[in-house]
Amino acid sequence: MPVGTAGTVKAVPQDILEDLGAQIILGNTYHLYLRPGHELVRKLGGLHRFMSWERALLTDSGGFQVFSLSELRKVKEEGVSFRSHLDGTSHLFTPERSMEIQIALGADIVMAFDECTEHPAERERARSSMEMTLRWAKRSKDCFEAHKHEVPWGDRVIGRTEEPVSAQPGAAAVHDSTTKPTTPALFGIVQGGMYEDLRRESAERTIELDFPGYAIGGLSVGESRARTMEMIAAVLEILPKDKPRYVMGVGYPEEIVQYAAMGVDMMDCVLPTRAARHGLLFTSEGRINIKNARYAQDQGPADPKCACRVCSRYTRAYLRHLFVSAEPLAGVLNTVHNLAFYLDTMRSVRHAITLGDLSGILSGSVSLT
Amino acid sequence: MPVGTAGTVKAVPQDILEDLGAQIILGNTYHLYLRPGHELVRKLGGLHRFMSWERALLTDSGGFQVFSLSELRKVKEEGVSFRSHLDGTSHLFTPERSMEIQIALGADIVMAFDECTEHPAERERARSSMEMTLRWAKRSKDCFEAHKHEVPWGDRVIGRTEEPVSAQPGAAAVHDSTTKPTTPALFGIVQGGMYEDLRRESAERTIELDFPGYAIGGLSVGESRARTMEMIAAVLEILPKDKPRYVMGVGYPEEIVQYAAMGVDMMDCVLPTRAARHGLLFTSEGRINIKNARYAQDQGPADPKCACRVCSRYTRAYLRHLFVSAEPLAGVLNTVHNLAFYLDTMRSVRHAITLGDLSGILSGSVSLT
């Protein structure tokens, strides 16, 4: 899932996201709550309509952003008080408040309010944090069930376009007439730090709360990649296979292929979009830093195996020129290519799953694009 | 003509410029000479190929940018020495150097090297500056004629696309098989400060040098709009009607309509693109500053009479949110709308000319879009 923090996947117009085949994007509750504000978004018909995005939207709980961005954060049983990174004003996020905000935004998938355990954390700290997340999960669910019908979808005519949702390519998978949701879905989040037994216990007790999908949070916070995989593997043994399994905040292209092969269904990461704005391009030949002087006269595309609108039209020499000249088009084109690379990677994974053989993609012998 | 200073119309991908119907864009010789350098652009096949733009390109002479951007500028008979605004390095632009650079870039329309007379200027200063521009025009033409076949067009297969130029909508007007140029065209530039008689003399003596098109430079440099119009009117009486007449660096939408009605064929201006990046949108209802709080809940499009891809999809509320959040998409969408407004304005003018009646557009009773 491309990340669209503040109601926009940075630098990319929505029609290009559609062309790229993005079926679902992520919005950040913390950012949208602070600006433009969830009440404004609700009043204007919800986030789909506000940003003119007919396909699926997932919002995070706000917990991770408070953890990573806000100032003077203070965690209590009730919730988390913090000061805005924008203007220093004081705010309180609770499970109930997170549900209220996410329902006002009108996401298709709402995330339970959790605490992202810091890394490293002692075992007892990881356990108590996990217990808090479980209590908050229960409160999230109770509040969500009481208010889930209050989404501002209305007749779900999104933005200024008048085509029915199902007429959009890719949208059918998410919103066709048989599966179109009338309320959002709430996913639970597994925590437990870097302790396998705590992760298993967190998974089991989250499943007891009965969610239609489960996320694994608190990973990619500084631990080794081997440790990340151990935690994912331990939790996947327990999470039901017939419900979506979502690893939050990962990862590099080779990682997301591995996790998909392990049984992960959903992932999100700012990497393709954020790296693009720093001139880092993902390609079938590996990562390249487009500002490098070696590309100044390179008339090839960013990725010779990529068929995206950027690789079909522009050279590395031009992309380098845009980047070193700090031209705004650099961010647009680099982001479009990186998203194409990620979405193509996942398309290849889905294709391999359909064929029943992921070995080629995992060994690298089958091109990711 | 949208302005594409450094080989990019800021924030807008080339395919969107094509969709907007831009038939020709302008590149700045000063910027492209400094970065990425005209020799690099020549080596990579010229600016069309470098930036993947099959339609027409015009480059300015570099004189105005040296005048407005560089440091320690010193004008001599030979040319202008200056220091780069990027790194302080010393450079010399002469008429011959300007021709060499513009031919290396491979523009379809090359501008003679001129001196933009400062404003205000005493009569004698304006005369001596005008005389210098006339001597430089002769040197520009002599050099251009000797080297115009050295453009790096090759077979004019531009960028990474393989469609013939004439297959692109809009391109036919500029490059169809009957009019496709084999060399660029050099335009002369009329100067003369704010003195009508000097302007007339400059026009007459520039015409004696015999160019395929004529520009009026040195306007919109701080004088009143009435004065600008007087100067344009005086020069248009003299310039041949069967050759393109180009007023450089103008203007607001209502101005370009007036100038077109007076007989001006071409104009360029950074206004639609630069204003867009500052949140100023041109609409059929006048100019609006999208960051204004009054638009926070405005569910209408930027311009209710505009059919561009931005007005068809996004609300003022969303555009305001993007702008106040400093999101890169703000620059993209605002620029696309402003260019659509300008290009629609000129389309309306051309339509009215075809019908033989510009009165409706001039009086404002006929919508510009």
XYZ file of C-alpha atoms in Angstrom:
738
model
C 0.000 0.000 0.000
C 1.427 3.364 -0.999
C 1.412 5.761 1.938
C -0.666 8.919 1.521
C 0.114 10.567 4.825
C -1.911 13.779 4.648
C -4.550 12.765 2.113
C -2.047 12.658 -0.758
C 0.599 10.187 -1.827
C 3.273 12.859 -1.912
C 3.700 14.468 -5.368
C 1.462 12.006 -7.240
C -1.934 12.947 -8.725
C -4.697 10.454 -8.011
C -5.260 9.510 -11.668
C -1.638 8.400 -11.929
C -2.052 6.279 -8.784
C -5.047 4.669 -10.473
C -3.039 4.050 -13.652
C -0.316 2.455 -11.541
C -2.887 -0.007 -10.264
C -2.859 1.033 -6.604
C -5.920 -0.711 -5.135
C -5.603 0.694 -1.648
C -3.624 3.498 -0.050
C -2.918 4.405 3.544
C -3.736 7.655 5.325
C -2.192 8.733 8.622
C -4.720 9.454 11.345
C -2.292 11.629 13.326
C -1.614 13.943 10.371
C -5.187 14.162 9.144
C -6.468 14.793 12.668
C -4.096 17.737 13.048
C -4.603 19.053 9.501
C -7.143 19.519 7.975
C -8.922 17.934 10.974
C -11.203 14.896 11.010
C -14.338 16.965 11.618
C -13.688 18.954 8.457
C -13.083 15.758 6.489
C -16.263 14.212 7.886
C -18.235 17.323 6.995
C -16.923 17.175 3.422
C -18.021 13.552 3.021
C -15.006 11.623 4.263
C -11.469 11.137 3.063
C -12.433 9.295 -0.136
C -14.452 12.241 -1.286
C -12.079 14.865 0.116
C -9.100 13.563 -1.830
C -11.111 12.107 -4.729
C -10.039 8.523 -4.224
C -12.677 5.905 -4.979
C -10.638 2.858 -4.171
C -9.900 1.504 -0.727
C -8.355 3.480 2.109
C -6.766 2.237 5.303
C -6.022 4.560 8.213
C -3.549 3.745 10.936
C -4.492 4.234 14.580
C -2.392 7.339 15.118
C -0.369 5.582 17.800
C 2.796 5.078 15.801
C 2.920 8.678 14.562
C 2.419 10.010 18.080
C 5.292 7.712 19.087
C 7.600 8.961 16.327
C 6.622 12.567 15.633
C 4.962 14.308 18.555
C 6.550 16.044 21.513
C 6.122 15.483 25.264
C 4.358 12.192 24.740
C 2.881 10.648 27.906
C 1.282 7.211 27.954
C -1.402 6.452 30.521
C -4.037 3.739 30.826
C -6.549 6.153 29.341
C -4.455 6.878 26.250
C -1.582 9.039 25.031
C -1.309 12.771 25.613
C 1.060 14.650 23.314
C 1.875 17.981 21.763
C 1.445 18.563 18.042
C 4.675 18.718 16.024
C 3.012 21.486 13.983
C 2.044 24.024 16.627
C 2.737 22.567 20.080
C -0.945 22.310 21.049
C -1.932 19.570 23.513
C -3.979 16.554 22.450
C -5.117 13.210 23.810
C -5.492 10.047 21.765
C -7.444 7.215 23.353
C -8.792 4.054 21.740
C -12.211 5.722 21.616
C -10.801 8.928 20.142
C -8.857 6.981 17.500
C -12.063 5.158 16.478
C -13.981 8.430 16.358
C -11.340 10.020 14.126
C -10.953 7.041 11.809
C -14.717 6.645 11.410
C -14.991 10.372 10.686
C -12.298 9.989 8.029
C -14.309 7.094 6.619
C -11.522 4.585 6.014
C -12.443 1.143 4.645
C -10.013 -0.448 7.074
C -9.648 1.036 10.544
C -6.795 0.012 12.838
C -7.150 -0.656 16.570
C -5.337 1.842 18.796
C -2.082 0.260 19.952
C 1.185 1.117 21.613
C 4.221 0.573 19.421
C 6.732 -0.861 21.891
C 10.105 0.861 21.654
C 13.223 -1.120 20.706
C 15.114 -2.374 22.577
C 12.714 -3.135 25.425
C 13.181 -5.399 28.441
C 10.887 -8.383 28.599
C 8.734 -6.979 31.403
C 8.349 -3.677 29.600
C 7.406 -5.482 26.370
C 4.848 -7.562 28.284
C 3.206 -4.620 30.008
C 3.098 -2.690 26.720
C 1.533 -5.732 25.036
C -1.065 -6.001 27.813
C -1.920 -2.326 27.341
C -2.344 -2.866 23.587
C -4.703 -5.792 24.331
C -6.814 -3.680 26.688
C -6.855 -0.885 24.118
C -7.820 -3.397 21.397
C -10.876 -4.386 23.418
C -11.820 -0.738 23.980
C -11.212 -0.024 20.275
C -13.516 -2.835 19.259
C -16.280 -1.906 21.673
C -16.255 1.684 20.489
C -15.926 0.719 16.830
C -18.892 -1.652 16.942
C -21.032 1.055 18.531
C -20.141 3.676 15.913
C -19.094 1.901 12.715
C -22.305 2.877 10.950
C -21.439 6.547 11.354
C -19.002 6.640 8.428
C -19.617 9.665 6.177
C -19.772 7.598 3.007
C -23.337 8.477 2.111
C -23.986 7.095 -1.343
C -20.246 6.714 -1.810
C -20.105 9.066 -4.768
C -16.535 10.092 -4.358
C -14.872 13.374 -5.232
C -16.036 15.085 -8.372
C -16.178 12.020 -10.587
C -19.475 10.408 -11.365
C -18.453 6.967 -12.545
C -19.553 4.144 -10.293
C -16.785 2.679 -8.182
C -16.952 -0.661 -9.924
C -16.252 0.946 -13.313
C -12.723 1.818 -12.219
C -10.067 -0.739 -13.127
C -8.778 -2.431 -10.002
C -11.588 -1.116 -7.868
C -13.686 -4.184 -8.487
C -11.403 -6.315 -6.350
C -12.077 -4.116 -3.385
C -15.551 -2.791 -3.938
C -17.459 -4.855 -6.437
C -21.171 -5.154 -6.001
C -20.995 -8.397 -4.080
C -18.362 -7.348 -1.567
C -18.952 -3.612 -1.253
C -18.839 -2.928 2.455
C -21.519 -0.947 4.205
C -19.311 -0.422 7.237
C -15.535 -0.366 7.580
C -13.501 -3.274 8.947
C -11.493 -3.016 12.174
C -8.155 -4.843 12.283
C -6.416 -5.857 15.511
C -2.681 -5.361 15.987
C -0.229 -7.874 17.436
C 2.603 -6.450 19.564
C 5.048 -8.108 21.971
C 8.407 -6.524 21.224
C 11.112 -8.903 20.065
C 9.990 -11.829 22.243
C 8.566 -14.775 20.324
C 6.475 -16.054 23.190
C 4.995 -12.625 23.846
C 4.265 -12.261 20.131
C 2.443 -15.633 20.165
C 0.507 -14.719 23.263
C -0.399 -11.330 21.780
C -1.603 -13.043 18.605
C -3.701 -15.603 20.490
C -5.333 -13.065 22.754
C -5.959 -10.630 19.868
C -7.638 -13.450 17.933
C -9.867 -14.067 20.926
C -11.195 -10.545 20.441
C -12.207 -11.635 16.912
C -11.238 -9.153 14.207
C -11.807 -9.533 10.439
C -8.081 -8.953 9.848
C -4.863 -8.840 11.866
C -1.784 -6.675 11.698
C 1.681 -7.248 13.097
C 2.953 -3.949 14.464
C 6.092 -2.809 16.243
C 8.502 -4.238 13.685
C 11.154 -2.526 11.556
C 11.952 -0.321 14.542
C 15.709 -0.946 14.564
C 15.983 -4.716 14.964
C 17.866 -6.973 12.510
C 16.042 -8.257 9.465
C 16.507 -11.824 10.732
C 14.736 -10.870 13.942
C 11.910 -9.229 12.005
C 11.417 -12.455 10.080
C 11.437 -14.575 13.233
C 8.720 -12.434 14.765
C 6.615 -12.538 11.611
C 7.051 -16.304 11.282
C 6.054 -16.892 14.896
C 2.901 -14.809 14.583
C 1.886 -16.189 11.174
C 1.738 -19.688 12.673
C -1.075 -18.471 14.859
C -3.021 -15.903 12.810
C -5.908 -17.439 10.833
C -5.034 -18.013 7.180
C -8.506 -17.066 5.974
C -8.242 -13.478 7.179
C -5.969 -10.705 5.891
C -2.569 -10.607 7.602
C -0.852 -7.265 7.475
C 2.732 -6.393 8.454
C 2.944 -2.682 9.177
C 5.721 -0.416 7.961
C 7.805 -2.733 5.740
C 9.940 -2.810 3.649
C 12.516 -3.139 0.891
C 11.390 -4.899 -2.312
C 13.213 -8.124 -1.471
C 11.672 -8.086 2.004
C 8.099 -7.685 0.879
C 8.550 -10.618 -1.508
C 9.874 -12.767 1.347
C 7.073 -11.773 3.681
C 4.470 -12.425 0.988
C 5.984 -15.869 0.456
C 5.655 -16.472 4.202
C 1.949 -15.702 3.983
C 1.664 -11.956 4.581
C -1.195 -10.407 2.591
C -0.728 -6.677 3.134
C 2.152 -4.274 3.751
C 2.668 -0.529 3.734
C 5.836 1.510 3.648
C 6.958 5.077 3.031
C 10.172 3.746 1.507
C 9.274 3.953 -2.206
C 7.863 7.471 -1.871
C 10.311 8.914 0.661
C 13.389 7.424 -1.034
C 12.187 8.837 -4.358
C 12.241 12.343 -2.972
C 15.856 11.732 -1.958
C 16.798 10.505 -5.429
C 16.900 6.798 -4.587
C 15.336 4.642 -7.288
C 14.437 0.962 -6.993
C 15.182 -1.002 -10.137
C 15.525 -4.586 -11.361
C 19.286 -3.933 -11.267
C 19.189 -2.832 -7.636
C 18.962 0.574 -6.003
C 20.463 3.546 -7.789
C 21.121 7.044 -6.517
C 20.070 9.186 -9.446
C 22.145 12.175 -8.380
C 25.348 10.225 -9.030
C 27.491 11.842 -11.758
C 27.687 8.499 -13.586
C 24.109 9.042 -14.777
C 24.726 12.517 -16.239
C 24.922 11.161 -19.792
C 22.983 7.933 -19.311
C 20.362 7.726 -22.035
C 18.773 4.576 -20.667
C 15.593 4.532 -18.583
C 15.688 4.378 -14.779
C 15.029 0.643 -15.045
C 15.468 -1.148 -18.386
C 12.936 -3.801 -17.353
C 10.262 -1.350 -16.223
C 7.369 -0.294 -18.458
C 6.095 2.560 -16.289
C 5.286 5.981 -17.731
C 8.583 7.351 -16.413
C 10.795 4.587 -17.774
C 8.890 4.653 -21.076
C 9.649 8.298 -21.637
C 12.550 9.766 -19.650
C 16.256 9.010 -19.393
C 18.433 8.671 -16.323
C 20.306 11.750 -17.591
C 17.098 13.789 -17.482
C 16.040 12.420 -14.087
C 19.488 13.274 -12.729
C 19.267 16.797 -14.129
C 15.863 17.319 -12.506
C 17.111 16.048 -9.159
C 20.369 18.012 -8.988
C 18.457 21.122 -10.111
C 15.948 20.610 -7.267
C 13.133 20.691 -9.813
C 9.728 19.697 -8.404
C 9.230 17.322 -11.342
C 12.046 15.179 -9.895
C 9.885 14.223 -6.918
C 6.923 13.473 -9.157
C 8.754 11.241 -11.629
C 10.965 9.455 -9.095
C 7.936 8.665 -6.931
C 5.887 7.402 -9.860
C 8.686 5.047 -10.886
C 9.314 3.715 -7.383
C 5.606 3.072 -6.831
C 5.447 1.319 -10.198
C 8.368 -0.869 -9.124
C 6.732 -1.801 -5.809
C 3.296 -2.395 -7.299
C 4.794 -4.426 -10.153
C 6.710 -6.460 -7.582
C 3.499 -7.324 -5.761
C 1.755 -8.064 -9.064
C 4.524 -10.564 -9.837
C 4.068 -12.102 -6.405
C 0.329 -12.467 -6.916
C 0.925 -14.007 -10.328
C 3.413 -16.481 -8.873
C 0.966 -17.375 -6.102
C -1.696 -18.060 -8.731
C 0.758 -20.318 -10.542
C 1.622 -21.953 -7.228
C 5.340 -21.300 -7.449
C 7.106 -18.430 -5.699
C 10.537 -20.035 -5.919
C 11.600 -18.114 -9.011
C 10.810 -14.747 -7.476
C 12.420 -15.645 -4.177
C 15.654 -16.841 -5.779
C 15.832 -13.756 -7.954
C 15.904 -15.856 -11.125
C 12.549 -14.432 -12.148
C 12.602 -10.682 -12.609
C 10.517 -8.729 -10.156
C 9.144 -6.700 -13.050
C 3.989 29.637 -24.254
C 4.447 27.965 -20.873
C 7.921 28.624 -19.505
C 10.111 25.568 -18.956
C 13.158 27.268 -17.491
C 15.530 24.385 -16.867
C 14.148 21.854 -19.330
C 10.949 21.345 -17.331
C 7.769 23.340 -16.916
C 8.050 23.299 -13.138
C 6.149 20.398 -11.525
C 4.340 19.269 -14.707
C 5.082 15.981 -16.516
C 5.398 16.318 -20.271
C 2.398 14.109 -21.074
C 0.160 16.443 -19.084
C 1.551 19.438 -21.017
C 0.637 17.579 -24.200
C -2.864 16.877 -22.888
C -3.232 20.563 -22.051
C -2.558 21.352 -25.691
C 0.723 23.232 -25.230
C 2.131 23.496 -28.764
C 5.354 25.216 -27.832
C 7.250 25.828 -24.618
C 10.128 28.110 -23.747
C 13.516 27.123 -22.340
C 15.946 29.545 -20.692
C 19.374 29.613 -22.284
C 21.015 31.050 -19.171
C 19.773 28.227 -16.923
C 20.392 25.406 -19.376
C 23.886 26.719 -20.157
C 24.783 26.658 -16.456
C 23.029 23.346 -15.716
C 23.151 20.731 -17.211
C 25.266 22.617 -19.800
C 24.593 23.033 -23.523
C 27.404 20.674 -24.542
C 25.827 17.882 -22.515
C 22.419 18.606 -24.035
C 23.917 18.658 -27.551
C 25.687 15.375 -26.908
C 22.415 13.788 -25.762
C 20.624 14.864 -28.944
C 19.332 18.324 -28.070
C 16.757 19.658 -25.647
C 13.772 18.010 -27.364
C 15.280 14.616 -26.850
C 16.786 15.406 -23.441
C 13.448 16.391 -21.935
C 11.307 14.200 -24.194
C 9.342 17.001 -25.815
C 8.455 16.480 -29.456
C 6.627 19.718 -29.991
C 8.186 23.110 -30.597
C 10.745 24.752 -28.321
C 11.833 28.373 -28.161
C 14.945 29.443 -26.275
C 15.571 32.988 -25.157
C 18.928 34.640 -25.782
C 20.134 34.456 -22.190
C 20.406 38.239 -22.044
C 17.381 38.864 -19.862
C 18.303 36.215 -17.299
C 21.845 37.558 -17.026
C 20.233 40.949 -16.471
C 17.903 39.695 -13.747
C 19.700 36.806 -12.033
C 23.471 36.926 -12.305
C 25.954 38.813 -10.184
C 28.651 41.353 -11.125
C 27.214 41.817 -14.587
C 29.387 43.934 -16.924
C 28.228 44.927 -20.411
C 30.807 45.613 -23.095
C 30.649 45.835 -26.884
C 31.820 42.248 -27.072
C 29.049 40.945 -24.798
C 28.133 40.516 -21.134
C 30.425 39.058 -18.498
C 28.771 37.792 -15.336
C 29.038 35.437 -12.414
C 26.733 32.438 -12.096
C 24.020 32.730 -9.453
C 24.616 29.041 -8.721
C 28.326 28.897 -7.935
C 29.876 32.316 -8.612
C 31.923 31.140 -11.597
C 32.716 33.719 -14.328
C 31.142 33.536 -17.773
C 30.850 35.616 -20.932
C 27.786 35.749 -23.162
C 28.272 37.270 -26.616
C 25.922 37.170 -29.603
C 28.067 34.377 -31.049
C 28.106 32.444 -27.773
C 24.332 32.780 -27.443
C 23.868 31.374 -30.967
C 26.284 28.525 -30.232
C 24.405 27.626 -27.053
C 20.917 27.881 -28.564
C 21.921 25.821 -31.621
C 23.474 23.213 -29.314
C 20.203 23.106 -27.366
C 18.413 22.656 -30.690
C 15.514 25.065 -30.224
C 13.044 25.499 -33.085
C 13.037 29.247 -32.493
C 16.290 30.945 -31.490
C 16.322 34.517 -30.172
C 18.898 37.142 -31.144
C 21.165 38.243 -28.289
C 19.902 41.579 -26.986
C 20.277 43.949 -24.085
C 17.127 44.400 -22.005
C 17.216 48.134 -21.246
C 16.605 48.826 -17.578
C 13.617 50.918 -16.476
C 13.578 53.817 -16.011
C 16.276 54.859 -18.487
C 17.166 58.287 -19.850
C 16.602 58.779 -23.545
C 20.308 58.706 -24.432
C 20.851 55.556 -22.391
C 17.860 53.904 -24.085
C 19.222 54.919 -27.512
C 22.733 53.617 -26.906
C 21.334 50.363 -25.496
C 19.086 50.038 -28.564
C 22.051 50.618 -30.879
C 23.992 47.914 -29.059
C 21.062 45.494 -29.477
C 21.013 46.287 -33.222
C 24.746 45.584 -33.579
C 24.302 42.386 -31.579
C 21.333 41.414 -33.771
C 23.559 41.648 -36.876
C 26.276 39.576 -35.186
C 23.632 37.077 -34.010
C 22.298 36.684 -37.524
C 25.717 36.311 -39.143
C 26.712 33.632 -36.658
C 23.332 31.909 -36.801
C 23.357 31.675 -40.618
C 26.826 30.137 -40.537
C 25.898 27.500 -37.961
C 22.155 26.889 -38.125
C 22.631 23.489 -39.767
C 24.517 22.268 -36.716
C 21.415 21.582 -34.626
C 21.564 18.175 -32.925
C 18.166 17.112 -34.204
C 19.418 14.122 -36.224
C 16.345 12.273 -37.418
C 14.281 14.157 -34.832
C 13.276 11.015 -32.949
C 12.677 12.629 -29.617
C 13.087 11.197 -26.161
C 12.221 7.580 -25.655
C 9.046 7.566 -27.676
C 9.005 6.146 -31.156
C 5.873 7.681 -32.574
C 6.456 10.100 -35.419
C 6.082 13.741 -34.444
C 3.044 14.214 -36.637
C 1.150 11.484 -34.782
C 0.961 13.631 -31.655
C -2.162 15.766 -31.278
C -1.322 19.406 -31.700
C 2.129 18.701 -33.036
C 0.879 18.777 -36.601
C 0.368 22.516 -36.435
C 4.009 23.026 -35.716
C 5.764 20.147 -37.408
C 3.582 18.556 -40.019
C 5.242 17.061 -43.027
C 4.838 20.151 -45.172
C 6.201 22.659 -42.671
C 8.703 20.590 -40.712
C 11.786 22.761 -40.442
C 15.244 21.488 -41.240
C 16.889 24.391 -39.440
C 15.672 26.594 -36.601
C 14.343 30.125 -37.113
C 16.095 33.189 -35.657
C 13.870 35.996 -34.360
C 15.046 39.598 -33.970
C 14.180 41.631 -30.863
C 12.952 45.222 -30.780
C 14.172 47.359 -27.875
C 14.130 51.134 -27.300
C 13.073 51.590 -23.683
C 9.844 53.517 -23.137
C 10.348 55.947 -26.073
C 7.951 55.469 -28.939
C 10.263 56.954 -31.576
C 13.152 54.765 -30.437
C 10.860 51.737 -30.500
C 9.828 52.592 -34.086
C 13.413 53.114 -35.155
C 14.451 49.856 -33.488
C 11.656 48.021 -35.299
C 12.544 49.510 -38.695
C 16.233 48.789 -38.400
C 15.611 45.256 -37.054
C 13.338 44.581 -40.038
C 16.169 45.699 -42.337
C 18.180 42.799 -40.961
C 15.377 40.519 -42.197
C 14.260 37.936 -39.655
C 11.468 35.333 -40.075
C 9.845 36.622 -36.871
C 10.116 39.599 -34.511
C 9.923 39.974 -30.769
C 9.268 43.029 -28.637
C 11.544 42.860 -25.609
C 12.221 45.092 -22.638
C 8.585 45.440 -21.591
C 6.833 44.545 -18.341
C 9.924 45.746 -16.464
C 8.100 48.072 -14.074
C 6.277 50.505 -16.376
C 2.513 51.069 -16.295
C 0.294 48.785 -18.310
C -0.833 51.768 -20.408
C 2.775 52.460 -21.309
C 3.335 48.802 -22.216
C 0.382 48.979 -24.580
C 1.599 52.218 -26.186
C 4.966 50.652 -26.915
C 3.398 47.489 -28.332
C 0.976 49.507 -30.481
C 3.769 51.688 -31.865
C 5.895 48.703 -32.831
C 3.022 46.642 -34.266
C 2.346 49.415 -36.783
C 5.755 48.719 -38.241
C 6.345 44.977 -37.859
C 5.214 42.935 -40.909
C 1.834 41.296 -40.387
C 2.807 38.139 -42.268
C 5.495 37.181 -39.785
C 5.104 36.054 -36.155
C 5.072 38.950 -33.671
C 6.071 38.000 -30.174
C 5.830 40.073 -26.992
C 8.243 38.694 -24.430
C 7.442 38.163 -20.767
C 3.716 39.032 -20.582
C 1.250 38.839 -18.893
C -2.015 38.545 -16.981
C -4.888 36.767 -18.761
C -6.706 40.014 -19.592
C -3.458 41.468 -20.967
C -2.662 38.614 -23.293
C -6.174 38.831 -24.717
C -5.712 42.567 -25.353
C -2.326 42.089 -26.953
C -3.634 39.277 -29.138
C -6.481 41.559 -30.244
C -3.867 44.177 -31.151
C -2.130 41.660 -33.401
C 0.400 39.906 -31.179
C 0.880 36.246 -32.165
C 3.073 34.885 -29.388
C 3.663 35.553 -25.702
C 5.429 33.809 -22.836
C 5.192 34.354 -19.121
C 6.165 32.649 -15.871
C 3.042 34.047 -14.244
C 0.716 31.014 -14.524
C 3.412 28.627 -13.282
C 5.078 30.835 -10.669
C 1.804 32.133 -9.252
C 0.545 28.552 -8.992
C 3.414 27.629 -6.729
C 2.404 30.531 -4.487
C -1.207 29.397 -4.360
C -2.601 31.987 -6.786
C -5.139 30.516 -9.189
C -6.508 32.191 -12.298
C -10.203 31.555 -12.827
C -13.141 32.828 -14.846
C -14.215 34.537 -11.615
C -10.884 36.295 -11.214
C -7.785 35.456 -9.253
C -8.133 33.489 -6.045
C -5.597 32.816 -3.328
C -6.235 29.185 -2.507
C -4.673 29.389 0.952
C -7.476 31.692 2.094
C -9.503 30.178 4.956
C -12.720 30.848 3.026
C -11.887 27.875 0.790
C -11.388 25.391 3.651
C -14.850 23.870 3.145
C -15.429 24.875 -0.472
C -16.527 21.790 -2.374
C -16.543 23.521 -5.737
C -13.736 23.239 -8.284
C -11.017 25.887 -8.581
C -12.926 27.362 -11.521
C -16.550 26.328 -12.144
C -16.172 27.074 -15.869
C -12.962 25.098 -16.320
C -12.909 21.535 -17.631
C -9.271 20.775 -16.857
C -8.210 17.576 -15.114
C -7.821 19.456 -11.830
C -11.196 21.205 -11.904
C -12.853 17.969 -13.055
C -11.642 16.063 -10.044
C -10.548 18.134 -7.047
C -12.250 20.668 -4.785
C -10.987 24.029 -3.587
C -11.053 22.551 -0.065
C -8.602 19.839 -1.133
C -6.367 22.250 -3.062
C -6.280 24.525 -0.008
C -5.370 21.615 2.264
C -2.517 20.597 -0.055
C -1.195 24.155 -0.198
C -1.313 24.940 3.518
C 0.248 21.542 4.232
C 3.100 22.359 1.810
C 2.370 19.149 -0.061
C 4.249 18.793 -3.371
C 0.995 17.855 -5.106
C -0.181 21.451 -4.513
C 2.396 22.771 -6.980
C 1.513 20.116 -9.522
C -2.248 20.637 -9.447
C -2.180 24.439 -9.157
C 0.219 24.690 -12.097
C -1.823 22.339 -14.259
C -4.947 24.390 -13.638
C -3.278 27.752 -14.297
C -1.738 26.489 -17.537
C -5.119 25.111 -18.580
C -6.646 28.527 -17.911
C -4.009 30.348 -19.979
C -4.072 27.860 -22.836
C -7.887 27.848 -22.853
C -7.791 31.634 -22.946
C -5.605 31.595 -26.042
C -7.775 28.888 -27.610
C -10.789 31.147 -27.121
C -8.848 33.994 -28.731
C -7.929 31.856 -31.740
C -11.527 30.735 -32.066
C -12.757 34.325 -31.937
C -10.173 35.330 -34.562
C -11.422 32.538 -36.814
C -14.963 33.843 -36.353
C -13.712 37.355 -37.025
C -14.986 38.837 -33.782
C -12.860 39.421 -30.695
C -15.243 41.952 -29.198
C -16.984 39.476 -26.923
C -13.738 38.277 -25.380
C -12.367 41.792 -25.007
C -15.491 43.072 -23.259
C -15.554 40.115 -20.944
C -19.077 39.194 -22.024
C -17.768 35.972 -23.520
C -16.143 33.706 -20.973
C -12.448 33.143 -21.435
C -13.011 29.487 -20.927
